[in-house]
């Protein structure tokens, strides 16, 4: 049964049409932002239990060490419209009455609502360990915790951080000060065990140790020692670690107390359907407090995606949430750490294979994980890996071809050239900021709307406001949207014409011979006269030779005396001329045996080049990944069909003169 609100007085506030958002964290903030962006006219009220305005929780460790000031953490809610938006901070919601459609805040006031979004997040998990509640034991979850720990830094001399996940690493970095001894203890076999495989985690461990922080893994804590205050911990193996400060960073638990008291269906989290509705269709939930399909997600990116679904459904748009294994891309001790997909093998017989590359100079490492020849996971540490490429391949569960594997083992890349520098050419759906769930298309739209600096883009989209690892990508995108290729119109037109001519060659049609010798224009002399056949044949051969020479523009440094775009246009126009010479030489007759094979191969060269040119000419209009892949496939067809041509032409010429 749901809880009945007992009001101390009949005073009600708020419009009965109000959408109430309970929770002013990143997810609640995103719901409000999405509603404002969608131009809904209904009033909105946001309730936060903390005294602070909405702030960026992920940068709390940066606040502790002084990398950012407190005002930089705030993420204020702004709107250019006159939509009613009421803010209630330091005002926890203590009860929801689903019958009277009111909610009660901690000050005893009642507020009306028409729909509710619960985004109460999670609470720190404190394990059941003897002595865990002694003085000197802290958690690290919110801004109040950060302030308390920042004050503690001044007197702390020996700090133990219980937990080697992301939160534990962040607070360990935050507590380093002068000669403070910091030790991380984790019962798992390696750091960040939920995100990283053992090999990549070992490189991370080395970098953490290099900062002076000690790391103990593979053993848990049995008890917290001390009389009134903590003075050490005893491990399960009996070892004692001295400390005057213990920080618990052992994970989180969904905050479902309010929802459970309201009679909503709860498991580990608040149960929701694909539209993010709870067991009450007028109450939605999103973020770390949610349980979707039996899973609870403790990362910000799924919560932000859920927030967008909630906002759309509140306005009757009806999209559904489908969880996709997102990527973890974070800054840890100044080092980029990336993980996505399956990176550990929970089942001994699941055939998960690991393939890695390590840069001997920088220590940067990248690994891909395959099952039955397909890429199902990836991890990396450092800045050398092409993270966008890895994320794309894991999402597509792409096949790892043998030559790609050899290139990866040798260079750490699956492509011949890294994609990372050409951010503007990424598809619109490609993630730029994993922390805030912002893709390339959203950043580009922000740039088009008038944002001219990284700070303005960050304020508009949220990208770059968490770990900051994506700010170089945002900087590149500030150069503008994808510009059309030089001569894009010629590339598209020539591609279409070439494909049409290639289709005509493949069809059983040909230019007919003259039925009478008295015609004014004897066009069939091109195929009847031996001299004419030689002229058109050698014209075609010279054209093909010039086309081959032009293709060296990309590969020979000394040949680069003109811009590549101009050479490409010349290549296309010369290709059209070669097609004309082919028509004049054959009358569009494929012939038989060797001639048919030669004609088919030549048509393959034309089709590959025409498709590549056409796609290059239109790719500025497309945000799909398939465009880039289709260009690569077309170029491969172009090149593969080109190789046998010299041999076939040689046999063709020999046959003509021999017979």
Coordinates of C-alpha atoms in Angstrom, one line a residue, residues 87 119 224 259 365:
X87 CA 13.5 25.4 -7.8
X119 CA 15.7 10.7 -9.9
X224 CA 38.5 -1.3 11.6
X259 CA 9.4 5.1 -4.0
X365 CA 48.1 -0.1 -24.0

